[in-house]
Coordinates of C-alpha atoms in Angstrom, one line a residue:
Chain A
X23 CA 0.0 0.0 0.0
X24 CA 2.8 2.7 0.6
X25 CA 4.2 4.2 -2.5
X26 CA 7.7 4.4 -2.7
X27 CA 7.9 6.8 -4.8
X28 CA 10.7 8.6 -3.0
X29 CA 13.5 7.6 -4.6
X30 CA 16.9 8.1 -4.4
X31 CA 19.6 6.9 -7.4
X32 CA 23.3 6.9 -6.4
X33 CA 24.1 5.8 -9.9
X34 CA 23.0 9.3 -11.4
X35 CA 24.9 11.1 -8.4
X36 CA 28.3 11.6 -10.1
X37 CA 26.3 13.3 -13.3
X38 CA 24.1 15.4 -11.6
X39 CA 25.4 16.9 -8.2
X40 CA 29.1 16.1 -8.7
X41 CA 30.2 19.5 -10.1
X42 CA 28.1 21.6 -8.0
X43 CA 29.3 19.8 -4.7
X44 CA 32.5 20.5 -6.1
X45 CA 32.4 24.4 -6.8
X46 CA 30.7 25.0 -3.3
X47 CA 33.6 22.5 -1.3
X48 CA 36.0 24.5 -3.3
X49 CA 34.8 27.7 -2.6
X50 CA 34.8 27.0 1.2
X51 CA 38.2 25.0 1.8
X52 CA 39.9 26.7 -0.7
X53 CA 42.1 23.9 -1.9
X54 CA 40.8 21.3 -4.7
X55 CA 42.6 18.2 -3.5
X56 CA 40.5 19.1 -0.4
X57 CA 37.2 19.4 -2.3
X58 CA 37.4 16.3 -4.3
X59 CA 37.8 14.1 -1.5
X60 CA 35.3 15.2 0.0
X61 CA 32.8 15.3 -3.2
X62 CA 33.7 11.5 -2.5
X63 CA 33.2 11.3 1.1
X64 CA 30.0 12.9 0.5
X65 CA 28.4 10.3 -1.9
X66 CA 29.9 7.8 0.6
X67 CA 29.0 8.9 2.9
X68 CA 25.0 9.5 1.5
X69 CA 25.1 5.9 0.1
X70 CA 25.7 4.6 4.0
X71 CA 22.8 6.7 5.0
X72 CA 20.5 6.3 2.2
X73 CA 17.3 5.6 4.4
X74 CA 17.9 8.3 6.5
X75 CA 17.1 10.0 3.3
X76 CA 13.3 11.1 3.7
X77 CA 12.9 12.8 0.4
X78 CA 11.4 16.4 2.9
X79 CA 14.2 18.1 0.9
X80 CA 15.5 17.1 -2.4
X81 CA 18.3 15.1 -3.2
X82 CA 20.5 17.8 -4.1
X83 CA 19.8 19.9 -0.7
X84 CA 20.5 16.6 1.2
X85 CA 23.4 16.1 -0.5
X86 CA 24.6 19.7 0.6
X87 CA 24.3 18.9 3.6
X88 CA 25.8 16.1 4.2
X89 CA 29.1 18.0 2.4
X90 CA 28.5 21.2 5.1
X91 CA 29.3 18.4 8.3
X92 CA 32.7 17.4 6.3
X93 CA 33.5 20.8 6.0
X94 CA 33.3 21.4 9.5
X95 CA 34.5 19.0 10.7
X96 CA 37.6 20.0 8.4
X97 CA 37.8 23.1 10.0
X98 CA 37.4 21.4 13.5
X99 CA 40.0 19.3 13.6
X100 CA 42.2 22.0 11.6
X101 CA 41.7 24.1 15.4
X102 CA 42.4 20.9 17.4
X103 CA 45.3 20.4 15.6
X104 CA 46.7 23.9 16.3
X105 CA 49.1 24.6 19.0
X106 CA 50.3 28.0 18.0
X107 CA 49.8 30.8 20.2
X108 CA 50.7 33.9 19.8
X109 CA 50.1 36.5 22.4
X110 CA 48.2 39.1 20.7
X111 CA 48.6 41.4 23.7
X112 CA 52.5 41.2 24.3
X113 CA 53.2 42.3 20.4
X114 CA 51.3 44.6 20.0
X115 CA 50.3 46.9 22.7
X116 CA 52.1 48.4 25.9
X117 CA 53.0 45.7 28.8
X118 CA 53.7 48.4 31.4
X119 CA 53.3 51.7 32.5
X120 CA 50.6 54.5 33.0
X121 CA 49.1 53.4 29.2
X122 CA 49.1 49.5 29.4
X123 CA 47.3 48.2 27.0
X124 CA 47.5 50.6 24.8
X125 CA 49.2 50.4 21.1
X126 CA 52.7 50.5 20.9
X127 CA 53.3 53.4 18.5
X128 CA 55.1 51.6 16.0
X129 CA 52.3 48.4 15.6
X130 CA 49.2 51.3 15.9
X131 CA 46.7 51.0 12.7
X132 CA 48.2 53.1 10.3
X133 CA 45.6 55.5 8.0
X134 CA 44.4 53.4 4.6
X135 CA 43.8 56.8 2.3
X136 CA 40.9 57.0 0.7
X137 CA 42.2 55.4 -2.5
X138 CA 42.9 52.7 -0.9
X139 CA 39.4 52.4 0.2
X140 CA 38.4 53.2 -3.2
X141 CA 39.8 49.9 -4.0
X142 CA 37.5 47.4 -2.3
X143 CA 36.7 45.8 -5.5
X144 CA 39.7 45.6 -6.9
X145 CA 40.9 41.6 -7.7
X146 CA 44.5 42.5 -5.7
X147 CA 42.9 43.5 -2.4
X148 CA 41.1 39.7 -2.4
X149 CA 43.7 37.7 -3.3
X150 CA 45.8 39.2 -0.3
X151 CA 42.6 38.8 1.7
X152 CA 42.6 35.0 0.8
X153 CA 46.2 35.0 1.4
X154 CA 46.0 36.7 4.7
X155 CA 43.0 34.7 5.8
X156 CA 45.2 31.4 5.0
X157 CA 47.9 32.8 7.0
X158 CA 45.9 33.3 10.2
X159 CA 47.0 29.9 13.1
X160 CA 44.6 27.2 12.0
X161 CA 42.6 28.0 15.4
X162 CA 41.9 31.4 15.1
X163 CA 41.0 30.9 11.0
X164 CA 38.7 27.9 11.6
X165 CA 36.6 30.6 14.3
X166 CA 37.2 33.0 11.8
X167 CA 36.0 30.9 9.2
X168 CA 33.2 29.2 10.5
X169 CA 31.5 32.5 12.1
X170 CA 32.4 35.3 9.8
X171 CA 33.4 33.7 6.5
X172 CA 30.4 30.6 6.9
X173 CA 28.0 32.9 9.4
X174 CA 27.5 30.2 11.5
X175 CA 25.9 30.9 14.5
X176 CA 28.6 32.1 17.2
X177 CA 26.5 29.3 19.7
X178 CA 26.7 26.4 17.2
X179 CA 30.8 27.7 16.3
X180 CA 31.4 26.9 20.0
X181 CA 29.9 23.7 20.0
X182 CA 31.9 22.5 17.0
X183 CA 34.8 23.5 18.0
X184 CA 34.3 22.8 21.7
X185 CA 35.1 26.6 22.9
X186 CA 32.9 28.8 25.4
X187 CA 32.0 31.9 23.9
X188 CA 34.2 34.3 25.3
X189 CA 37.1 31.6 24.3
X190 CA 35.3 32.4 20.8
X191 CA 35.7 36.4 21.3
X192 CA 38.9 35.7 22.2
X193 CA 39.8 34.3 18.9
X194 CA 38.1 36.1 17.1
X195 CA 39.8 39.4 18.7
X196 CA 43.2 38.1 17.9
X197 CA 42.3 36.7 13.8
X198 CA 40.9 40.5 13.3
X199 CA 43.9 42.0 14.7
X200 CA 46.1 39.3 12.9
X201 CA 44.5 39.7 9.4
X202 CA 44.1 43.9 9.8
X203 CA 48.2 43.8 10.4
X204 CA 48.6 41.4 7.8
X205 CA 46.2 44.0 4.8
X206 CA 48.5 46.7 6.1
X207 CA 51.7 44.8 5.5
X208 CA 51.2 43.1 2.0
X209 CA 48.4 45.2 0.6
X210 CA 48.5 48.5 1.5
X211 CA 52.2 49.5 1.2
X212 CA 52.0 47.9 -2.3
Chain B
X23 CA 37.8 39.4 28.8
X24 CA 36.1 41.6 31.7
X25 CA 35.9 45.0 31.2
X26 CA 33.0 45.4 33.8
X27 CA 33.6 48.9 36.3
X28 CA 36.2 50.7 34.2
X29 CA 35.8 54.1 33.1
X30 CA 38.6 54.0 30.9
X31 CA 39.5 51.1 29.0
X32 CA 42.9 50.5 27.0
X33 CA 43.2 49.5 23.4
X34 CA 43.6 45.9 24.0
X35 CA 40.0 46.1 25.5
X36 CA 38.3 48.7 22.8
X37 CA 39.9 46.4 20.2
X38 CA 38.1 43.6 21.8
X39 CA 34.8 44.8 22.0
X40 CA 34.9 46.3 18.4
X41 CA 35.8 43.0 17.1
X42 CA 32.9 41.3 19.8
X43 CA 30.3 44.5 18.3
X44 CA 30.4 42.4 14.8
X45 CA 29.1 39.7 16.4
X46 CA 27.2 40.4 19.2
X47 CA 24.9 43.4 21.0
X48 CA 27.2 45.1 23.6
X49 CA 25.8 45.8 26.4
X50 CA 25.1 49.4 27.8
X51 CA 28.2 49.7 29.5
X52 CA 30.2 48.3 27.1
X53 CA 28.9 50.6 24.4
X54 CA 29.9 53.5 26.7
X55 CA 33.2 52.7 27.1
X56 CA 33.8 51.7 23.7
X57 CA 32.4 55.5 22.3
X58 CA 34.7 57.1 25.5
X59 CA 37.9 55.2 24.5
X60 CA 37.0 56.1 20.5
X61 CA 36.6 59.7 21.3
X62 CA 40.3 60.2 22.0
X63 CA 42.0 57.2 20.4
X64 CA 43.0 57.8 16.6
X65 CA 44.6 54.2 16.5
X66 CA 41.2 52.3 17.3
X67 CA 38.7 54.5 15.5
X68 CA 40.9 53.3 12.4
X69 CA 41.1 49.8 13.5
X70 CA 37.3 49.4 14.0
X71 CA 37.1 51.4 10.2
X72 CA 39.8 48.8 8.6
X73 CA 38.4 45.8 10.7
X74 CA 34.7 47.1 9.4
X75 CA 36.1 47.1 5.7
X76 CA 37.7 44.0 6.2
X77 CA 34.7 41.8 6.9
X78 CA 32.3 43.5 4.3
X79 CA 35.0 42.7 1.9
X80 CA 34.6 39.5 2.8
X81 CA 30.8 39.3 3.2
X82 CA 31.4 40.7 -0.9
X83 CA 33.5 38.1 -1.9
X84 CA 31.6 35.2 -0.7
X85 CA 28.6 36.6 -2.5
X86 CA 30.5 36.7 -5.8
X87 CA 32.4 33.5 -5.2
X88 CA 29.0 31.7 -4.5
X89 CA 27.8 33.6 -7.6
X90 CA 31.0 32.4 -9.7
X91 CA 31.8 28.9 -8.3
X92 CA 29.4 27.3 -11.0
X93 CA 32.2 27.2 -13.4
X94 CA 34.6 25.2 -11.3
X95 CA 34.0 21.6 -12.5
X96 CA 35.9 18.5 -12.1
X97 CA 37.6 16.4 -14.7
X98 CA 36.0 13.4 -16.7
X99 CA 39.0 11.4 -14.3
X100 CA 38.1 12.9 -11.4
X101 CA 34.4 12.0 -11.9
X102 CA 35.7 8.8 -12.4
X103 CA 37.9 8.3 -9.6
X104 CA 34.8 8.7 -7.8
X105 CA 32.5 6.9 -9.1
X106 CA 34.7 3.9 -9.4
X107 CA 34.6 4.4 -5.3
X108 CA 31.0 4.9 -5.0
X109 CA 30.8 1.3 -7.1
X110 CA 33.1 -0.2 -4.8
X111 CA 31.4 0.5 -1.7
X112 CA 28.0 -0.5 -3.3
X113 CA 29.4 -4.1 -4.1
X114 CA 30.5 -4.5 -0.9
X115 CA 27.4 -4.3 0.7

């Protein structure tokens, strides 16, 4: 009496979803060794987890997000591998004294003219951007990733990557003072 | 990071609670301290401006990059790297 007509077929999967899978992995881990595999991991891992599939979405959307978990998890155990730690306090701003805490005059945010602002959309400014946001320690990019890159939820961020939240401000702090340095270094004394 | 009672806060703490304002409301006090310590401090007004410029940049390029990433495909080898692997663990069920 029930009509399966819900159907899922893996053999069409590599035809119809593979690409697109592909172009959104890549554009999210940035490196396509690290997007294929997991284009693979995906349909494996859909394939192990076929009746979980309740056709509510559509193949495609499932698919997705099945791909979304891998690419967390990337990230998460990209942070749990990290053990750098740089003190973002001791480089950059006074240790001692009447004005602790405050910038060290030589590490203070220099002024971007207004050209330089003028240049948001120019192709240079991104790829340094990418560059800088590669350059960030693993922990401090995959928060930075994950919440301002992904917009994930700060709340579910912390989950993932097993941090409280003001651990996640924290982070978060020291990637935006990290990646502002690194713009003013490579970018905007170019 | 506490900043909870100060009047005054340094750098290291404005810094933090302009990167924290992206994410989250600030509370009453925190805005207060945060518009004191900008008053006065050239270094953190352009920090929060650069920092602001930063992330909308980035907010941009994800926009394009979801708008553009259609035209990354994969090879006819790659496709069939993987589909020789999605055969293989279908026969071994």
């Amino acid at each position: 009496m029930v009509s399966d007509n819900i159907k899922s077929d893996p053999d069409s999967w590599v035809n119809r979803y593979a690409d697109k899978l592909y172009a959104y992995a890549v554009s999210r881990v940035g490196s396509v060794e690290m997007a294929e595999d997991m284009v693979q991991d995906t349909f494996l891992a859909g394939l192990k987890s076929l009746a979980s599939f309740k056709g509510n979405s559509t193949e495609y959307t499932w698919l997705v997000s099945i791909l979304k978990r891998k690419i967390i998890d990337f990230y998460r155990q990209k942070a749990n591998r990290s053990t750098v730690s740089i003190d973002a306090e001791e480089t950059r701003f006074k240790q001692s004294g009447s004005m602790i805490g405050h910038w060290l005059k030589e590490r203070g945010p220099k002024a971007w003219d207004n050209e330089t602002t003028a240049k948001i959309e120019n192709e240079e400014f991104m790829k340094i951007l990418n560059y800088c946001i590669k350059m960030l320690p693993d922990k401090w990019a995959s928060c930075f990733i994950l919440r301002v890159v992904e917009e994930m939820p700060g709340s579910d961020v912390c989950k993932e990557l097993n941090l409280s939240s003001s651990n996640l401000w924290t982070m978060l702090h020291r990637a935006r003072l990290q990646l502002r340095d690194c713009m003013e270094v490579n970018w905007i004394k170019n | 990071m506490n900043t909870k009672g100060k009047i005054m806060i340094s750098c290291y703490e404005s810094t933090y609670l302009i990167s924290k304002k992206q994410e989250d409301s600030l509370s009453l006090a925190e805005k207060v301290q945060l518009s004191m310590h900008l008053m006065f401090c050239k270094y953190c007004n352009r920090f929060a401006k650069q920092t602001n410029m930063i992330t909308k940049s980035i907010k941009d390029m994800n926009r394009k990059m979801k708008e553009q990433s259609v035209n990354i495909t994969l090879t006819q080898d790659q496709k069939r790297r993987i589909q020789n692997a999605i055969n293989k663990q279908q026969n071994n069920k």
